[in-house]
């Protein structure tokens, strides 16, 4: 267990003891999206977004339960009002249903192909007729979602990016979409970096947020969370968390 994971585990436990009179707030994360959010071997929440949320909640003296789930299930529980979800992208449709915090972090999504594939990525139209590997339950932006619904390409879903990299090498998909840091981790661990081609042109840049169902009436809470997040940016805690996790500390 690295230093940041250990500190996060200690902080998550301490969150349950602060503000004894307050009700613990459930926040859910994807269990298979390292380094941003994932489950440890003992099924604890780890990664950038659990660490940021834990630090902010500790400063707010807000007790919390941080839970890791398959992403699609987390979104289902978000819709039913069971709790909040962190690491969520914003879309037109979601804005109708959820209240959002300020951005936790902005992710860069890359297009990855086999190195032997001569087809360039020039935008969504260049995906026509191809099979694209994506994560189950994820939105990659309004334009992608509309093109997918229109049948421009075939989207195959998996639980985690590592599965898509395996499928790409095996020729079972043509292209995959993955956030930069996760893609780099997967390629490094595969020992096959030279077999992949990452396009210089990013697919998208999406901010990730903490969100709650509008039915939960969490706007006032999110305002307080936003002020705390801004404080973390000013005093360096936000940057320190990202640096430690991205550098594997």
PDB file of C-alpha atoms in Angstrom:
ATOM      1  CA  UNK A   1       0.000   0.000   0.000  1.00  0.00           C
ATOM      2  CA  UNK A   2       1.532   3.361  -1.022  1.00  0.00           C
ATOM      3  CA  UNK A   3       1.561   6.410   1.217  1.00  0.00           C
ATOM      4  CA  UNK A   4      -1.431   8.112  -0.396  1.00  0.00           C
ATOM      5  CA  UNK A   5      -3.572   4.957  -0.272  1.00  0.00           C
ATOM      6  CA  UNK A   6      -2.722   4.454   3.403  1.00  0.00           C
ATOM      7  CA  UNK A   7      -3.547   8.055   4.280  1.00  0.00           C
ATOM      8  CA  UNK A   8      -6.801   7.862   2.335  1.00  0.00           C
ATOM      9  CA  UNK A   9      -7.808   4.697   4.188  1.00  0.00           C
ATOM     10  CA  UNK A  10      -7.115   6.379   7.535  1.00  0.00           C
ATOM     11  CA  UNK A  11      -8.982   9.498   6.474  1.00  0.00           C
ATOM     12  CA  UNK A  12     -11.992   7.517   5.273  1.00  0.00           C
ATOM     13  CA  UNK A  13     -12.240   5.819   8.659  1.00  0.00           C
ATOM     14  CA  UNK A  14     -11.911   9.144  10.465  1.00  0.00           C
ATOM     15  CA  UNK A  15     -14.740  10.611   8.394  1.00  0.00           C
ATOM     16  CA  UNK A  16     -17.155   8.312  10.172  1.00  0.00           C
ATOM     17  CA  UNK A  17     -16.234   9.730  13.562  1.00  0.00           C
ATOM     18  CA  UNK A  18     -16.338  13.478  12.919  1.00  0.00           C
ATOM     19  CA  UNK A  19     -19.532  15.437  13.497  1.00  0.00           C
ATOM     20  CA  UNK A  20     -21.112  12.601  15.433  1.00  0.00           C
ATOM     21  CA  UNK A  21     -24.504  14.272  15.201  1.00  0.00           C
ATOM     22  CA  UNK A  22     -24.511  14.394  11.396  1.00  0.00           C
ATOM     23  CA  UNK A  23     -25.780  11.603   9.163  1.00  0.00           C
ATOM     24  CA  UNK A  24     -23.011   9.925   7.107  1.00  0.00           C
ATOM     25  CA  UNK A  25     -23.258  10.799   3.426  1.00  0.00           C
ATOM     26  CA  UNK A  26     -22.745   8.054   0.845  1.00  0.00           C
ATOM     27  CA  UNK A  27     -20.496   8.880  -2.117  1.00  0.00           C
ATOM     28  CA  UNK A  28     -19.979   6.229  -4.793  1.00  0.00           C
ATOM     29  CA  UNK A  29     -17.081   5.717  -7.195  1.00  0.00           C
ATOM     30  CA  UNK A  30     -16.260   3.505 -10.172  1.00  0.00           C
ATOM     31  CA  UNK A  31     -14.420   0.399  -8.975  1.00  0.00           C
ATOM     32  CA  UNK A  32     -12.310  -0.034 -12.136  1.00  0.00           C
ATOM     33  CA  UNK A  33     -10.973   3.313 -13.343  1.00  0.00           C
ATOM     34  CA  UNK A  34      -7.438   3.753 -11.967  1.00  0.00           C
ATOM     35  CA  UNK A  35      -5.777   6.058 -11.135  1.00  0.00           C
ATOM     36  CA  UNK A  36      -8.890   8.205 -10.748  1.00  0.00           C
ATOM     37  CA  UNK A  37     -11.091   5.813  -8.761  1.00  0.00           C
ATOM     38  CA  UNK A  38     -10.858   2.112  -8.131  1.00  0.00           C
ATOM     39  CA  UNK A  39     -11.236  -0.646  -5.552  1.00  0.00           C
ATOM     40  CA  UNK A  40      -8.268  -1.826  -3.488  1.00  0.00           C
ATOM     41  CA  UNK A  41      -7.769  -5.544  -2.826  1.00  0.00           C
ATOM     42  CA  UNK A  42      -9.975  -5.186   0.262  1.00  0.00           C
ATOM     43  CA  UNK A  43     -12.628  -3.290  -1.742  1.00  0.00           C
ATOM     44  CA  UNK A  44     -11.879   0.174  -0.360  1.00  0.00           C
ATOM     45  CA  UNK A  45     -12.164   3.324  -2.476  1.00  0.00           C
ATOM     46  CA  UNK A  46      -8.822   4.628  -3.736  1.00  0.00           C
ATOM     47  CA  UNK A  47      -7.571   7.054  -6.360  1.00  0.00           C
ATOM     48  CA  UNK A  48      -7.798  10.752  -7.152  1.00  0.00           C
ATOM     49  CA  UNK A  49     -11.516  11.319  -6.627  1.00  0.00           C
ATOM     50  CA  UNK A  50     -11.901   9.376  -3.361  1.00  0.00           C
ATOM     51  CA  UNK A  51      -8.856  11.237  -2.005  1.00  0.00           C
ATOM     52  CA  UNK A  52     -10.205  14.652  -3.018  1.00  0.00           C
ATOM     53  CA  UNK A  53     -13.674  13.941  -1.635  1.00  0.00           C
ATOM     54  CA  UNK A  54     -12.272  12.500   1.601  1.00  0.00           C
ATOM     55  CA  UNK A  55     -10.042  15.541   2.154  1.00  0.00           C
ATOM     56  CA  UNK A  56     -12.876  17.986   1.435  1.00  0.00           C
ATOM     57  CA  UNK A  57     -15.379  16.154   3.650  1.00  0.00           C
ATOM     58  CA  UNK A  58     -12.860  15.990   6.488  1.00  0.00           C
ATOM     59  CA  UNK A  59     -12.403  19.759   6.326  1.00  0.00           C
ATOM     60  CA  UNK A  60     -16.176  20.199   6.259  1.00  0.00           C
ATOM     61  CA  UNK A  61     -16.561  17.836   9.237  1.00  0.00           C
ATOM     62  CA  UNK A  62     -18.989  15.838   7.134  1.00  0.00           C
ATOM     63  CA  UNK A  63     -19.062  12.091   7.952  1.00  0.00           C
ATOM     64  CA  UNK A  64     -19.111   9.935   4.861  1.00  0.00           C
ATOM     65  CA  UNK A  65     -19.135   6.427   3.472  1.00  0.00           C
ATOM     66  CA  UNK A  66     -16.991   6.040   0.345  1.00  0.00           C
ATOM     67  CA  UNK A  67     -18.167   3.055  -1.701  1.00  0.00           C
ATOM     68  CA  UNK A  68     -16.800   1.486  -4.898  1.00  0.00           C
ATOM     69  CA  UNK A  69     -19.212  -0.136  -7.340  1.00  0.00           C
ATOM     70  CA  UNK A  70     -19.490  -1.028 -11.012  1.00  0.00           C
ATOM     71  CA  UNK A  71     -20.109   2.334 -12.678  1.00  0.00           C
ATOM     72  CA  UNK A  72     -23.514   1.468 -14.094  1.00  0.00           C
ATOM     73  CA  UNK A  73     -24.738   0.390 -10.657  1.00  0.00           C
ATOM     74  CA  UNK A  74     -23.381   3.576  -9.072  1.00  0.00           C
ATOM     75  CA  UNK A  75     -25.356   5.626 -11.598  1.00  0.00           C
ATOM     76  CA  UNK A  76     -28.486   3.611 -10.835  1.00  0.00           C
ATOM     77  CA  UNK A  77     -28.129   4.373  -7.131  1.00  0.00           C
ATOM     78  CA  UNK A  78     -27.496   8.034  -7.979  1.00  0.00           C
ATOM     79  CA  UNK A  79     -30.823   8.111  -9.825  1.00  0.00           C
ATOM     80  CA  UNK A  80     -32.650   6.509  -6.916  1.00  0.00           C
ATOM     81  CA  UNK A  81     -31.215   9.044  -4.461  1.00  0.00           C
ATOM     82  CA  UNK A  82     -29.181   6.561  -2.446  1.00  0.00           C
ATOM     83  CA  UNK A  83     -26.150   8.875  -2.495  1.00  0.00           C
ATOM     84  CA  UNK A  84     -23.819  10.965  -4.604  1.00  0.00           C
ATOM     85  CA  UNK A  85     -21.386   9.946  -7.319  1.00  0.00           C
ATOM     86  CA  UNK A  86     -17.931  11.441  -7.834  1.00  0.00           C
ATOM     87  CA  UNK A  87     -16.004  11.388 -11.102  1.00  0.00           C
ATOM     88  CA  UNK A  88     -19.128  12.005 -13.198  1.00  0.00           C
ATOM     89  CA  UNK A  89     -19.018  13.872 -16.512  1.00  0.00           C
ATOM     90  CA  UNK A  90     -21.610  16.521 -17.334  1.00  0.00           C
ATOM     91  CA  UNK A  91     -24.009  16.127 -20.275  1.00  0.00           C
ATOM     92  CA  UNK A  92     -27.173  17.924 -21.358  1.00  0.00           C
ATOM     93  CA  UNK A  93     -29.328  14.994 -20.262  1.00  0.00           C
ATOM     94  CA  UNK A  94     -27.618  14.634 -16.885  1.00  0.00           C
ATOM     95  CA  UNK A  95     -28.009  18.344 -16.143  1.00  0.00           C
ATOM     96  CA  UNK A  96     -31.751  17.767 -16.109  1.00  0.00           C
ATOM     97  CA  UNK A  97     -31.439  15.167 -13.331  1.00  0.00           C
ATOM     98  CA  UNK A  98     -28.386  16.024 -11.239  1.00  0.00           C
ATOM     99  CA  UNK A  99     -26.884  18.927  -9.317  1.00  0.00           C
ATOM    100  CA  UNK A 100     -23.132  19.250  -9.848  1.00  0.00           C
ATOM    101  CA  UNK A 101     -20.179  20.536  -7.869  1.00  0.00           C
ATOM    102  CA  UNK A 102     -17.382  22.570  -9.386  1.00  0.00           C
ATOM    103  CA  UNK A 103     -14.922  20.395 -11.364  1.00  0.00           C
ATOM    104  CA  UNK A 104     -12.786  17.989  -9.366  1.00  0.00           C
ATOM    105  CA  UNK A 105     -10.336  17.546 -12.250  1.00  0.00           C
ATOM    106  CA  UNK A 106     -10.324  17.714 -16.054  1.00  0.00           C
ATOM    107  CA  UNK A 107      -9.570  14.457 -17.871  1.00  0.00           C
ATOM    108  CA  UNK A 108      -8.135  14.068 -21.373  1.00  0.00           C
ATOM    109  CA  UNK A 109      -9.617  11.137 -23.300  1.00  0.00           C
ATOM    110  CA  UNK A 110      -7.372   9.552 -25.921  1.00  0.00           C
ATOM    111  CA  UNK A 111      -8.032   7.470 -29.025  1.00  0.00           C
ATOM    112  CA  UNK A 112      -5.921   4.303 -29.091  1.00  0.00           C
ATOM    113  CA  UNK A 113      -5.517   1.812 -31.953  1.00  0.00           C
ATOM    114  CA  UNK A 114      -3.175  -1.019 -32.822  1.00  0.00           C
ATOM    115  CA  UNK A 115       0.111   0.307 -34.187  1.00  0.00           C
ATOM    116  CA  UNK A 116      -0.479  -1.699 -37.369  1.00  0.00           C
ATOM    117  CA  UNK A 117      -3.816   0.023 -38.086  1.00  0.00           C
ATOM    118  CA  UNK A 118      -3.274   2.573 -40.899  1.00  0.00           C
ATOM    119  CA  UNK A 119      -6.578   4.405 -40.364  1.00  0.00           C
ATOM    120  CA  UNK A 120      -6.096   7.901 -38.904  1.00  0.00           C
ATOM    121  CA  UNK A 121      -8.444   9.378 -36.340  1.00  0.00           C
ATOM    122  CA  UNK A 122      -9.837  12.617 -37.760  1.00  0.00           C
ATOM    123  CA  UNK A 123     -12.972  13.001 -35.681  1.00  0.00           C
ATOM    124  CA  UNK A 124     -16.157  11.065 -34.994  1.00  0.00           C
ATOM    125  CA  UNK A 125     -16.847  10.458 -38.684  1.00  0.00           C
ATOM    126  CA  UNK A 126     -13.621   8.441 -38.949  1.00  0.00           C
ATOM    127  CA  UNK A 127     -15.139   5.931 -36.501  1.00  0.00           C
ATOM    128  CA  UNK A 128     -17.914   5.073 -38.978  1.00  0.00           C
ATOM    129  CA  UNK A 129     -18.431   1.322 -39.204  1.00  0.00           C
ATOM    130  CA  UNK A 130     -15.777   0.568 -36.596  1.00  0.00           C
ATOM    131  CA  UNK A 131     -16.009  -1.205 -33.251  1.00  0.00           C
ATOM    132  CA  UNK A 132     -15.103   1.088 -30.365  1.00  0.00           C
ATOM    133  CA  UNK A 133     -14.193  -0.118 -26.877  1.00  0.00           C
ATOM    134  CA  UNK A 134     -15.754   1.948 -24.075  1.00  0.00           C
ATOM    135  CA  UNK A 135     -16.498   1.599 -20.367  1.00  0.00           C
ATOM    136  CA  UNK A 136     -19.890   0.328 -19.259  1.00  0.00           C
ATOM    137  CA  UNK A 137     -22.255   3.107 -18.235  1.00  0.00           C
ATOM    138  CA  UNK A 138     -19.897   5.906 -19.292  1.00  0.00           C
ATOM    139  CA  UNK A 139     -20.813   8.926 -21.387  1.00  0.00           C
ATOM    140  CA  UNK A 140     -18.068  10.327 -23.604  1.00  0.00           C
ATOM    141  CA  UNK A 141     -19.922  13.555 -24.313  1.00  0.00           C
ATOM    142  CA  UNK A 142     -23.104  14.609 -26.068  1.00  0.00           C
ATOM    143  CA  UNK A 143     -21.715  14.287 -29.615  1.00  0.00           C
ATOM    144  CA  UNK A 144     -20.387  10.779 -28.995  1.00  0.00           C
ATOM    145  CA  UNK A 145     -23.647   9.684 -27.358  1.00  0.00           C
ATOM    146  CA  UNK A 146     -25.703  10.979 -30.289  1.00  0.00           C
ATOM    147  CA  UNK A 147     -23.426   9.313 -32.864  1.00  0.00           C
ATOM    148  CA  UNK A 148     -23.595   6.068 -30.913  1.00  0.00           C
ATOM    149  CA  UNK A 149     -27.392   6.187 -30.761  1.00  0.00           C
ATOM    150  CA  UNK A 150     -27.486   6.862 -34.514  1.00  0.00           C
ATOM    151  CA  UNK A 151     -25.431   3.722 -35.199  1.00  0.00           C
ATOM    152  CA  UNK A 152     -22.384   5.480 -36.651  1.00  0.00           C
ATOM    153  CA  UNK A 153     -20.194   2.846 -34.966  1.00  0.00           C
ATOM    154  CA  UNK A 154     -20.558  -0.158 -32.686  1.00  0.00           C
ATOM    155  CA  UNK A 155     -19.699   0.467 -29.035  1.00  0.00           C
ATOM    156  CA  UNK A 156     -18.616  -2.533 -26.956  1.00  0.00           C
ATOM    157  CA  UNK A 157     -18.677  -2.055 -23.191  1.00  0.00           C
ATOM    158  CA  UNK A 158     -16.393  -3.510 -20.515  1.00  0.00           C
ATOM    159  CA  UNK A 159     -15.892  -2.815 -16.805  1.00  0.00           C
ATOM    160  CA  UNK A 160     -12.313  -1.488 -17.007  1.00  0.00           C
ATOM    161  CA  UNK A 161      -9.787  -0.057 -19.454  1.00  0.00           C
ATOM    162  CA  UNK A 162      -7.389  -2.998 -19.067  1.00  0.00           C
ATOM    163  CA  UNK A 163      -9.995  -5.279 -20.658  1.00  0.00           C
ATOM    164  CA  UNK A 164     -10.259  -2.990 -23.670  1.00  0.00           C
ATOM    165  CA  UNK A 165      -6.493  -2.967 -24.182  1.00  0.00           C
ATOM    166  CA  UNK A 166      -6.529  -6.772 -24.170  1.00  0.00           C
ATOM    167  CA  UNK A 167      -9.393  -6.804 -26.683  1.00  0.00           C
ATOM    168  CA  UNK A 168      -7.599  -4.299 -28.901  1.00  0.00           C
ATOM    169  CA  UNK A 169      -4.437  -6.427 -29.018  1.00  0.00           C
ATOM    170  CA  UNK A 170      -6.547  -9.488 -29.805  1.00  0.00           C
ATOM    171  CA  UNK A 171      -8.260  -7.689 -32.702  1.00  0.00           C
ATOM    172  CA  UNK A 172     -11.703  -7.879 -31.118  1.00  0.00           C
ATOM    173  CA  UNK A 173     -12.185  -4.097 -31.291  1.00  0.00           C
ATOM    174  CA  UNK A 174     -10.758  -1.510 -33.705  1.00  0.00           C
ATOM    175  CA  UNK A 175     -10.376   1.489 -31.416  1.00  0.00           C
ATOM    176  CA  UNK A 176     -10.645   2.244 -27.717  1.00  0.00           C
ATOM    177  CA  UNK A 177     -11.250   5.411 -25.749  1.00  0.00           C
ATOM    178  CA  UNK A 178      -9.407   5.862 -22.463  1.00  0.00           C
ATOM    179  CA  UNK A 179      -8.408   8.697 -20.170  1.00  0.00           C
ATOM    180  CA  UNK A 180      -4.721   9.569 -20.602  1.00  0.00           C
ATOM    181  CA  UNK A 181      -3.432   8.460 -17.198  1.00  0.00           C
ATOM    182  CA  UNK A 182      -5.365   5.186 -17.305  1.00  0.00           C
ATOM    183  CA  UNK A 183      -4.206   4.498 -20.867  1.00  0.00           C
ATOM    184  CA  UNK A 184      -0.580   5.055 -19.903  1.00  0.00           C
ATOM    185  CA  UNK A 185      -0.933   2.711 -16.926  1.00  0.00           C
ATOM    186  CA  UNK A 186      -2.519  -0.021 -19.063  1.00  0.00           C
ATOM    187  CA  UNK A 187       0.095   0.217 -21.806  1.00  0.00           C
ATOM    188  CA  UNK A 188       2.963   0.166 -19.323  1.00  0.00           C
ATOM    189  CA  UNK A 189       1.601  -2.877 -17.498  1.00  0.00           C
ATOM    190  CA  UNK A 190       0.988  -4.762 -20.764  1.00  0.00           C
ATOM    191  CA  UNK A 191       4.688  -4.607 -21.760  1.00  0.00           C
ATOM    192  CA  UNK A 192       3.400  -4.035 -25.300  1.00  0.00           C
ATOM    193  CA  UNK A 193       3.602  -0.245 -25.610  1.00  0.00           C
ATOM    194  CA  UNK A 194       5.003  -0.493 -29.144  1.00  0.00           C
ATOM    195  CA  UNK A 195       1.910  -2.390 -30.297  1.00  0.00           C
ATOM    196  CA  UNK A 196      -0.378   0.575 -29.612  1.00  0.00           C
ATOM    197  CA  UNK A 197      -0.838   3.858 -31.441  1.00  0.00           C
ATOM    198  CA  UNK A 198      -2.114   6.874 -29.496  1.00  0.00           C
ATOM    199  CA  UNK A 199      -3.448   9.674 -31.666  1.00  0.00           C
ATOM    200  CA  UNK A 200      -2.030  13.118 -30.993  1.00  0.00           C
ATOM    201  CA  UNK A 201      -5.483  14.633 -31.318  1.00  0.00           C
ATOM    202  CA  UNK A 202      -7.367  13.931 -28.048  1.00  0.00           C
ATOM    203  CA  UNK A 203     -10.895  12.643 -28.367  1.00  0.00           C
ATOM    204  CA  UNK A 204     -12.188  15.024 -25.701  1.00  0.00           C
ATOM    205  CA  UNK A 205     -11.437  16.890 -22.514  1.00  0.00           C
ATOM    206  CA  UNK A 206     -14.076  16.375 -19.852  1.00  0.00           C
ATOM    207  CA  UNK A 207     -14.295  17.714 -16.336  1.00  0.00           C
ATOM    208  CA  UNK A 208     -15.342  15.276 -13.613  1.00  0.00           C
ATOM    209  CA  UNK A 209     -17.671  16.312 -10.801  1.00  0.00           C
ATOM    210  CA  UNK A 210     -19.394  15.285  -7.592  1.00  0.00           C
ATOM    211  CA  UNK A 211     -23.119  15.033  -8.313  1.00  0.00           C
ATOM    212  CA  UNK A 212     -26.378  14.285  -6.532  1.00  0.00           C
ATOM    213  CA  UNK A 213     -29.905  13.715  -7.762  1.00  0.00           C
ATOM    214  CA  UNK A 214     -31.913  16.937  -7.863  1.00  0.00           C
ATOM    215  CA  UNK A 215     -34.476  15.151  -5.693  1.00  0.00           C
ATOM    216  CA  UNK A 216     -31.863  15.003  -2.904  1.00  0.00           C
ATOM    217  CA  UNK A 217     -31.823  18.836  -2.616  1.00  0.00           C
ATOM    218  CA  UNK A 218     -28.042  19.070  -2.144  1.00  0.00           C
ATOM    219  CA  UNK A 219     -27.405  22.496  -3.697  1.00  0.00           C
ATOM    220  CA  UNK A 220     -26.538  24.132  -0.375  1.00  0.00           C
ATOM    221  CA  UNK A 221     -24.209  21.253   0.504  1.00  0.00           C
ATOM    222  CA  UNK A 222     -22.511  21.481  -2.903  1.00  0.00           C
ATOM    223  CA  UNK A 223     -21.956  25.214  -2.400  1.00  0.00           C
ATOM    224  CA  UNK A 224     -20.084  24.418   0.817  1.00  0.00           C
ATOM    225  CA  UNK A 225     -18.169  21.633  -0.933  1.00  0.00           C
ATOM    226  CA  UNK A 226     -17.185  24.051  -3.714  1.00  0.00           C
ATOM    227  CA  UNK A 227     -15.818  26.553  -1.216  1.00  0.00           C
ATOM    228  CA  UNK A 228     -13.796  23.795   0.427  1.00  0.00           C
ATOM    229  CA  UNK A 229     -12.498  22.567  -2.931  1.00  0.00           C
ATOM    230  CA  UNK A 230     -11.408  26.117  -3.789  1.00  0.00           C
ATOM    231  CA  UNK A 231      -9.607  26.313  -0.441  1.00  0.00           C
ATOM    232  CA  UNK A 232      -7.795  23.049  -1.254  1.00  0.00           C
ATOM    233  CA  UNK A 233      -6.636  24.483  -4.566  1.00  0.00           C
ATOM    234  CA  UNK A 234      -5.360  27.636  -2.872  1.00  0.00           C
ATOM    235  CA  UNK A 235      -3.442  25.903  -0.086  1.00  0.00           C
ATOM    236  CA  UNK A 236      -1.903  23.260  -2.350  1.00  0.00           C
ATOM    237  CA  UNK A 237      -3.729  20.176  -1.044  1.00  0.00           C
ATOM    238  CA  UNK A 238      -5.526  19.587  -4.349  1.00  0.00           C
ATOM    239  CA  UNK A 239      -2.287  19.661  -6.340  1.00  0.00           C
ATOM    240  CA  UNK A 240      -0.467  17.523  -3.784  1.00  0.00           C
ATOM    241  CA  UNK A 241      -3.114  14.791  -3.967  1.00  0.00           C
ATOM    242  CA  UNK A 242      -2.961  14.654  -7.767  1.00  0.00           C
ATOM    243  CA  UNK A 243       0.840  14.684  -7.819  1.00  0.00           C
ATOM    244  CA  UNK A 244       1.160  11.914  -5.235  1.00  0.00           C
ATOM    245  CA  UNK A 245      -1.302   9.627  -7.004  1.00  0.00           C
ATOM    246  CA  UNK A 246      -0.106  10.269 -10.558  1.00  0.00           C
ATOM    247  CA  UNK A 247       3.496   9.694  -9.459  1.00  0.00           C
ATOM    248  CA  UNK A 248       2.521   6.522  -7.610  1.00  0.00           C
ATOM    249  CA  UNK A 249       3.423   7.661  -4.109  1.00  0.00           C
TER     250      UNK A 249
END
